[in-house]
Short mmCIF file of C-alpha atoms (C1' of nucleotides) in Angstrom, two decimals:
data_model
loop_
_atom_site.label_atom_id
_atom_site.label_comp_id
_atom_site.label_asym_id
_atom_site.label_seq_id
_atom_site.Cartn_x
_atom_site.Cartn_y
_atom_site.Cartn_z
CA MET A 1125 -18.76 -61.64 6.48
CA ASP A 1126 -18.77 -64.93 8.29
CA LYS A 1127 -17.18 -67.71 6.32
CA ASN A 1128 -14.23 -69.33 8.03
CA ASN A 1129 -15.56 -68.47 11.47
CA LEU A 1130 -15.08 -64.78 11.10
CA GLY A 1131 -17.99 -64.02 13.38
CA THR A 1132 -16.20 -65.89 16.11
CA CYS A 1133 -13.02 -63.86 15.82
CA PRO A 1134 -12.22 -61.83 18.93
CA VAL A 1135 -10.14 -59.35 16.93
CA ASP A 1136 -13.24 -58.48 14.99
CA ARG A 1137 -15.15 -58.10 18.23
CA GLY A 1138 -12.58 -55.68 19.49
CA LEU A 1139 -12.49 -53.64 16.32
CA MET A 1140 -16.28 -53.34 16.29
CA ARG A 1141 -15.88 -50.95 19.19
CA VAL A 1142 -12.74 -48.95 18.53
CA GLY A 1143 -11.83 -49.74 14.97
CA ASP A 1144 -11.01 -46.22 13.87
CA ARG A 1145 -8.22 -43.74 14.19
CA TRP A 1146 -10.05 -40.94 15.99
CA SER A 1147 -11.46 -43.19 18.68
CA MET A 1148 -8.03 -44.43 19.58
CA LEU A 1149 -6.54 -40.94 19.59
CA VAL A 1150 -9.36 -39.73 21.81
CA LEU A 1151 -8.60 -42.49 24.30
CA ARG A 1152 -4.94 -41.60 24.26
CA ASP A 1153 -5.68 -37.93 24.90
CA ILE A 1154 -8.08 -38.67 27.73
CA GLU A 1155 -5.36 -40.73 29.34
CA ARG A 1156 -3.04 -37.73 29.02
CA GLY A 1157 -5.52 -35.71 31.05
CA LEU A 1158 -7.31 -33.98 28.18
CA THR A 1159 -10.77 -34.94 29.35
CA ARG A 1160 -12.88 -31.99 28.23
CA TYR A 1161 -14.50 -31.36 24.89
CA GLU A 1162 -12.55 -28.24 24.03
CA GLN A 1163 -9.28 -29.78 25.11
CA LEU A 1164 -9.85 -32.77 22.88
CA ARG A 1165 -10.97 -30.66 19.97
CA THR A 1166 -7.98 -28.33 19.97
CA SER A 1167 -5.47 -31.06 20.75
CA LEU A 1168 -6.66 -33.33 17.96
CA GLY A 1169 -7.64 -30.66 15.46
CA ILE A 1170 -10.83 -32.61 14.83
CA ALA A 1171 -14.06 -31.09 13.53
CA PRO A 1172 -16.59 -30.62 16.34
CA ASN A 1173 -19.32 -32.71 14.76
CA ILE A 1174 -16.92 -35.59 14.29
CA LEU A 1175 -15.66 -35.33 17.84
CA SER A 1176 -19.22 -35.38 19.14
CA ARG A 1177 -19.97 -38.50 17.20
CA ARG A 1178 -16.82 -40.27 18.34
CA LEU A 1179 -17.51 -39.37 21.96
CA SER A 1180 -21.05 -40.74 21.70
CA ALA A 1181 -19.79 -43.89 20.03
CA LEU A 1182 -17.14 -44.45 22.67
CA THR A 1183 -19.68 -43.79 25.41
CA GLU A 1184 -22.15 -46.15 23.77
CA ALA A 1185 -19.40 -48.75 23.48
CA GLY A 1186 -18.67 -48.39 27.19
CA LEU A 1187 -15.09 -47.15 26.93
CA ILE A 1188 -15.68 -43.69 28.34
CA ALA A 1189 -18.32 -42.05 30.52
CA LYS A 1190 -19.46 -38.45 30.71
CA THR A 1191 -19.24 -37.22 34.28
CA ARG A 1192 -20.25 -33.97 35.91
CA TYR A 1193 -17.29 -32.40 37.66
CA SER A 1194 -18.71 -28.96 38.35
CA GLN A 1195 -22.22 -27.89 39.27
CA ARG A 1196 -21.77 -24.15 38.74
CA PRO A 1197 -21.08 -23.76 35.91
CA PRO A 1198 -22.40 -27.18 34.91
CA ARG A 1199 -19.49 -28.91 33.22
CA ASP A 1200 -18.78 -32.50 32.26
CA GLU A 1201 -15.64 -34.38 31.42
CA TYR A 1202 -15.09 -37.68 29.66
CA LEU A 1203 -13.38 -40.31 31.79
CA LEU A 1204 -12.18 -43.79 30.96
CA THR A 1205 -14.19 -46.74 32.18
CA ASP A 1206 -12.54 -50.02 33.14
CA ALA A 1207 -12.92 -51.19 29.55
CA GLY A 1208 -11.35 -47.98 28.32
CA ARG A 1209 -8.44 -48.24 30.73
CA ASP A 1210 -7.90 -51.83 29.68
CA PHE A 1211 -7.49 -50.65 26.13
CA LEU A 1212 -4.58 -48.34 26.89
CA PRO A 1213 -1.89 -51.05 26.85
CA ILE A 1214 -2.88 -51.76 23.27
CA LEU A 1215 -2.27 -48.13 22.42
CA MET A 1216 1.15 -48.39 24.00
CA ALA A 1217 1.88 -51.45 21.87
CA ILE A 1218 0.74 -49.59 18.75
CA GLY A 1219 2.97 -46.72 19.83
CA ALA A 1220 5.96 -49.02 20.16
CA TRP A 1221 5.30 -50.38 16.70
CA GLY A 1222 4.85 -46.89 15.29
CA ARG A 1223 8.13 -45.80 16.82
CA LYS A 1224 9.93 -48.77 15.32
CA TYR A 1225 8.53 -48.55 11.80
CA ASN A 1226 7.54 -44.94 11.39
CA GLY A 1227 9.70 -43.21 13.88
CA GLY A 1228 11.37 -40.33 12.09
CA GLY A 1229 12.20 -37.45 14.39
CA ALA A 1230 11.88 -37.14 18.12
CA LEU A 1231 8.82 -38.82 19.61
CA SER A 1232 7.19 -38.64 22.99
CA GLN A 1233 7.61 -41.64 25.28
CA HIS A 1234 6.57 -43.10 28.62
CA LEU A 1235 8.93 -43.42 31.54
CA ASP A 1236 8.56 -45.75 34.48
CA VAL A 1237 8.35 -43.38 37.43
CA ALA A 1238 10.12 -45.76 39.82
CA THR A 1239 13.06 -46.77 37.63
CA GLY A 1240 13.20 -43.71 35.38
CA GLU A 1241 13.64 -45.99 32.40
CA VAL A 1242 11.85 -45.71 29.09
CA VAL A 1243 8.94 -48.14 28.94
CA ARG A 1244 9.26 -50.79 26.22
CA PRO A 1245 5.84 -52.35 25.64
CA VAL A 1246 5.80 -55.95 24.42
CA VAL A 1247 2.92 -58.37 24.04
CA VAL A 1248 3.65 -61.63 25.85
CA ASP A 1249 1.69 -64.76 26.65
CA ALA A 1250 0.86 -64.46 30.33
CA ASN A 1251 1.24 -68.23 30.73
CA THR A 1252 4.77 -68.58 29.46
CA GLY A 1253 5.99 -64.99 29.65
CA ALA A 1254 7.33 -65.40 26.12
CA PRO A 1255 6.72 -62.62 23.61
CA ILE A 1256 4.07 -63.47 21.06
CA GLY A 1257 5.74 -64.68 17.91
CA THR A 1258 8.59 -66.52 19.62
CA ARG A 1259 6.71 -69.78 20.12
CA PRO A 1260 4.60 -71.76 17.65
CA LEU A 1261 0.87 -71.25 18.07
CA ARG A 1262 -2.17 -72.93 16.63
CA MET A 1263 -5.67 -71.57 16.13
CA GLU A 1264 -8.65 -73.33 17.58
CA TYR A 1265 -12.14 -72.71 16.29
CA PRO A 1266 -15.36 -73.24 18.24
CA ASP A 1267 -17.94 -75.78 17.11
CA MET B 203 -3.45 -31.36 14.51
CA ASP B 204 -0.29 -30.64 16.43
CA LYS B 205 -0.87 -28.81 19.64
CA ASN B 206 0.38 -30.66 22.67
CA ASN B 207 3.02 -32.49 20.67
CA LEU B 208 0.59 -34.59 18.73
CA GLY B 209 2.87 -34.85 15.75
CA THR B 210 5.42 -36.48 17.99
CA CYS B 211 3.04 -39.17 19.19
CA PRO B 212 4.10 -42.67 18.20
CA VAL B 213 0.53 -43.95 18.45
CA ASP B 214 -0.42 -41.56 15.72
CA ARG B 215 2.51 -42.74 13.66
CA GLY B 216 1.35 -46.30 14.00
CA LEU B 217 -2.23 -45.52 13.13
CA MET B 218 -1.19 -43.63 10.00
CA ARG B 219 -0.35 -47.00 8.54
CA VAL B 220 -2.97 -49.41 9.76
CA GLY B 221 -5.61 -47.25 11.39
CA ASP B 222 -8.61 -48.97 9.91
CA ARG B 223 -10.64 -52.06 10.47
CA TRP B 224 -10.18 -53.77 7.11
CA SER B 225 -6.40 -53.43 7.14
CA MET B 226 -6.19 -55.16 10.47
CA LEU B 227 -8.56 -57.92 9.45
CA VAL B 228 -6.57 -58.48 6.27
CA LEU B 229 -3.39 -58.88 8.32
CA ARG B 230 -5.12 -61.34 10.59
CA ASP B 231 -6.38 -63.40 7.67
CA ILE B 232 -3.00 -63.46 5.98
CA GLU B 233 -1.54 -64.78 9.19
CA ARG B 234 -4.17 -67.52 9.15
CA GLY B 235 -2.90 -68.60 5.76
CA LEU B 236 -5.45 -66.81 3.61
CA THR B 237 -2.89 -65.14 1.38
CA ARG B 238 -4.64 -64.95 -1.97
CA TYR B 239 -7.04 -62.35 -3.27
CA GLU B 240 -10.05 -64.61 -3.61
CA GLN B 241 -9.45 -66.19 -0.22
CA LEU B 242 -9.36 -62.81 1.46
CA ARG B 243 -12.39 -61.55 -0.42
CA THR B 244 -14.62 -64.49 0.45
CA SER B 245 -13.36 -64.80 4.01
CA LEU B 246 -13.90 -61.13 4.81
CA GLY B 247 -16.95 -60.54 2.64
CA ILE B 248 -15.34 -57.32 1.47
CA ALA B 249 -16.07 -55.61 -1.85
CA PRO B 250 -13.35 -56.29 -4.41
CA ASN B 251 -12.48 -52.65 -5.06
CA ILE B 252 -12.09 -52.03 -1.36
CA LEU B 253 -9.92 -55.08 -0.92
CA SER B 254 -7.72 -53.94 -3.79
CA ARG B 255 -7.29 -50.55 -2.22
CA ARG B 256 -6.46 -51.98 1.21
CA LEU B 257 -3.93 -54.38 -0.28
CA SER B 258 -2.23 -51.54 -2.13
CA ALA B 259 -2.22 -49.38 0.97
CA LEU B 260 -0.75 -52.15 3.12
CA THR B 261 1.85 -52.88 0.44
CA GLU B 262 2.67 -49.19 0.18
CA ALA B 263 2.96 -49.02 3.95
CA GLY B 264 5.36 -51.93 3.91
CA LEU B 265 3.30 -54.42 5.93
CA ILE B 266 2.71 -56.93 3.16
CA ALA B 267 4.36 -57.81 -0.13
CA LYS B 268 2.93 -59.33 -3.29
CA THR B 269 4.92 -62.36 -4.30
CA ARG B 270 4.76 -64.67 -7.28
CA TYR B 271 4.29 -68.24 -6.17
CA SER B 272 3.39 -69.84 -9.48
CA GLN B 273 4.66 -69.10 -12.98
CA ARG B 274 2.07 -71.11 -14.89
CA PRO B 275 -0.54 -69.97 -14.29
CA PRO B 276 0.96 -66.70 -13.07
CA ARG B 277 -0.31 -66.28 -9.52
CA ASP B 278 0.65 -64.01 -6.65
CA GLU B 279 0.02 -64.11 -2.95
CA TYR B 280 0.27 -61.46 -0.28
CA LEU B 281 2.78 -62.23 2.46
CA LEU B 282 3.62 -60.39 5.64
CA THR B 283 6.84 -58.42 5.80
CA ASP B 284 8.80 -58.08 9.04
CA ALA B 285 6.80 -54.96 9.86
CA GLY B 286 3.58 -56.83 9.20
CA ARG B 287 4.60 -59.77 11.35
CA ASP B 288 5.58 -57.39 14.14
CA PHE B 289 2.06 -56.04 14.09
CA LEU B 290 0.44 -59.41 14.81
CA PRO B 291 0.98 -59.31 18.59
CA ILE B 292 -1.08 -56.13 18.64
CA LEU B 293 -3.90 -57.97 16.93
CA MET B 294 -3.68 -60.66 19.58
CA ALA B 295 -3.91 -58.00 22.28
CA ILE B 296 -6.93 -56.48 20.57
CA GLY B 297 -8.40 -59.97 20.38
CA ALA B 298 -7.89 -60.52 24.09
CA TRP B 299 -9.61 -57.22 24.79
CA GLY B 300 -12.44 -58.06 22.41
CA ARG B 301 -12.93 -61.39 24.12
CA LYS B 302 -13.09 -59.77 27.53
CA TYR B 303 -15.46 -56.93 26.69
CA ASN B 304 -17.41 -58.15 23.69
CA GLY B 305 -17.13 -61.85 24.02
CA GLY B 306 -20.64 -63.24 23.72
CA GLY B 307 -20.69 -66.76 22.32
CA ALA B 308 -17.87 -69.10 21.47
CA LEU B 309 -14.81 -67.44 20.00
CA SER B 310 -11.75 -68.78 18.28
CA GLN B 311 -8.51 -68.75 20.22
CA HIS B 312 -4.80 -69.46 19.97
CA LEU B 313 -3.15 -72.38 21.69
CA ASP B 314 0.52 -72.72 22.54
CA VAL B 315 1.56 -75.78 20.59
CA ALA B 316 4.12 -76.90 23.20
CA THR B 317 1.99 -76.55 26.33
CA GLY B 318 -1.44 -76.93 24.75
CA GLU B 319 -2.65 -74.02 26.83
CA VAL B 320 -4.76 -71.13 25.63
CA VAL B 321 -2.59 -68.11 24.92
CA ARG B 322 -3.34 -65.09 27.12
CA PRO B 323 -1.81 -62.00 25.49
CA VAL B 324 -0.79 -59.21 27.85
CA VAL B 325 1.17 -56.05 27.18
CA VAL B 326 4.08 -55.75 29.60
CA ASP B 327 7.05 -53.43 29.97
CA ALA B 328 10.03 -55.45 28.73
CA ASN B 329 12.23 -53.78 31.36
CA THR B 330 10.25 -54.72 34.43
CA GLY B 331 8.06 -57.50 33.11
CA ALA B 332 5.11 -55.79 34.77
CA PRO B 333 1.85 -55.46 32.83
CA ILE B 334 1.25 -51.93 31.57
CA GLY B 335 -1.12 -50.21 33.98
CA THR B 336 0.27 -51.78 37.13
CA ARG B 337 3.07 -49.25 37.67
CA PRO B 338 2.92 -45.45 37.56
CA LEU B 339 4.19 -43.96 34.31
CA ARG B 340 4.99 -40.48 33.17
CA MET B 341 5.02 -39.03 29.67
CA GLU B 342 8.08 -37.33 28.33
CA TYR B 343 7.93 -34.98 25.36
CA PRO B 344 10.77 -34.17 23.02
CA ASP B 345 12.13 -30.62 22.75
"C1'" DG C 878 -29.18 -5.30 33.88
"C1'" DG C 879 -26.58 -5.50 29.63
"C1'" DC C 880 -22.78 -7.21 27.08
"C1'" DA C 881 -18.61 -9.73 25.93
"C1'" DG C 882 -16.63 -14.21 26.38
"C1'" DT C 883 -16.08 -19.22 27.06
"C1'" DC C 884 -17.57 -23.87 26.67
"C1'" DA C 885 -19.90 -27.44 24.52
"C1'" DC C 886 -21.98 -28.48 21.32
"C1'" DT C 887 -25.69 -28.81 16.70
"C1'" DA C 888 -26.82 -27.82 11.73
"C1'" DT C 889 -25.75 -27.40 7.02
"C1'" DC C 890 -23.48 -28.60 3.20
"C1'" DA C 891 -19.20 -30.06 0.32
"C1'" DT C 892 -15.90 -33.66 -0.13
"C1'" DT C 893 -14.15 -38.18 0.53
"C1'" DT C 894 -14.53 -42.89 1.35
"C1'" DT C 895 -17.05 -47.06 1.16
"C1'" DG C 896 -19.67 -50.48 -0.85
"C1'" DC C 897 -22.48 -52.99 -4.42
"C1'" DA C 898 -22.92 -54.89 -8.92
"C1'" DA C 899 -21.41 -55.68 -13.26
"C1'" DG C 900 -17.75 -56.25 -16.43
"C1'" DT C 901 -12.87 -57.37 -18.13
"C1'" DG C 902 -8.63 -59.81 -19.26
"C1'" DA C 903 -5.32 -63.42 -18.50
"C1'" DC C 904 -4.97 -68.06 -18.29
"C1'" DC C 905 -6.03 -73.19 -18.05
"C1'" DC C 906 -8.49 -77.38 -19.19
"C1'" DG C 907 -11.34 -80.47 -21.92
"C1'" DC D 1094 -13.22 -73.22 -29.27
"C1'" DG D 1095 -16.01 -72.79 -24.90
"C1'" DG D 1096 -16.59 -72.77 -20.12
"C1'" DG D 1097 -14.48 -71.79 -15.76
"C1'" DT D 1098 -11.49 -69.66 -12.26
"C1'" DC D 1099 -8.76 -65.96 -10.50
"C1'" DA D 1100 -7.75 -61.31 -9.86
"C1'" DC D 1101 -9.00 -57.63 -10.48
"C1'" DT D 1102 -11.28 -52.59 -12.64
"C1'" DT D 1103 -15.17 -49.46 -13.60
"C1'" DG D 1104 -19.36 -46.93 -12.66
"C1'" DC D 1105 -22.41 -45.36 -9.66
"C1'" DA D 1106 -25.14 -45.02 -5.14
"C1'" DA D 1107 -24.81 -44.55 -0.19
"C1'" DA D 1108 -22.56 -43.43 3.93
"C1'" DA D 1109 -19.00 -41.23 6.63
"C1'" DT D 1110 -16.06 -37.34 7.21
"C1'" DG D 1111 -14.78 -32.68 7.44
"C1'" DA D 1112 -15.11 -27.31 7.14
"C1'" DT D 1113 -17.75 -23.58 8.61
"C1'" DA D 1114 -21.25 -21.23 10.81
"C1'" DG D 1115 -24.44 -20.85 14.33
"C1'" DT D 1116 -26.79 -21.79 18.99
"C1'" DG D 1117 -27.70 -21.96 23.97
"C1'" DA D 1118 -26.21 -22.15 28.69
"C1'" DC D 1119 -23.70 -19.88 31.72
"C1'" DT D 1120 -20.31 -16.47 34.04
"C1'" DG D 1121 -17.96 -12.34 35.08
"C1'" DC D 1122 -17.50 -7.48 34.49
"C1'" DC D 1123 -19.06 -2.72 34.35
#
DNA sequence: GGCAGTCACTATCATTTTGCAAGTGACCCG
DNA sequence: CGGGTCACTTGCAAAATGATAGTGACTGCC
């Protein structure tokens, strides 16, 4: 798994941490305010043992953190860390793609609170502001 | 798996098609020009039966297409469809995230051919141009 | 104090998916 | 005809996933 500089690929690095369906859906639900175990379980329809494992993995990977929000009764919730929050835009981009290519029926969407308009996520190069794919790029490999 | 409008979630729709590690890495490699079976297999270090299954799944999902590029000997390569190409910016965003949060050591990167600068992928709202996460958003669910 | 109920899990086991290793068939080249 | 490459398939072991049942901490009610 390392010919052609694969070990140096940042995509691979990213996927090491969140490279599965449930993890991403958990992050999405936490963002929606479903931060407790039972909320996540019923919302996702996931088996409890699987959910436990995903939550540990995401915690281990530093995307979420278990935090006590009530002493009596002692209860915890799972909140996004900075790394977890930084991952959300990617979910929005995946959502935009899913809407475009698998979008039968009515789907939920995000609105910009200030403008009231539907958010249209696009990945751009921060340097040029141009959407990725509209300008020729070249890969550079480390020594 | 459908309380709280989960069936209407576009993220879920997207992940139905590419929600696993190998699929994404295959797309990335095809973009890099590794379009043939043996190239993909050796680059990724993936077992041949698994690669076959991923390639069928991605073909089925409409992200890649098998195309004959030589009659004698008869040889095919796997090329990205429009849907597949549209997914690449997401991989770049995942890469940027991976670099930021799991970026030990030297990693490969993309350069803008015209400016020579390192590409910095960011997900923005096409309406406002503002990076996702910098403005308050609200979810809207269908009826 | 005893009992039902909720929340957040763990344990057990069947099923599914993944992965390794070996083999197969089409073709080409000397 | 024989060796070599490419693109797979097959068979089987190992790992991950998923369904179901159970457990322990606690709370609120009578």
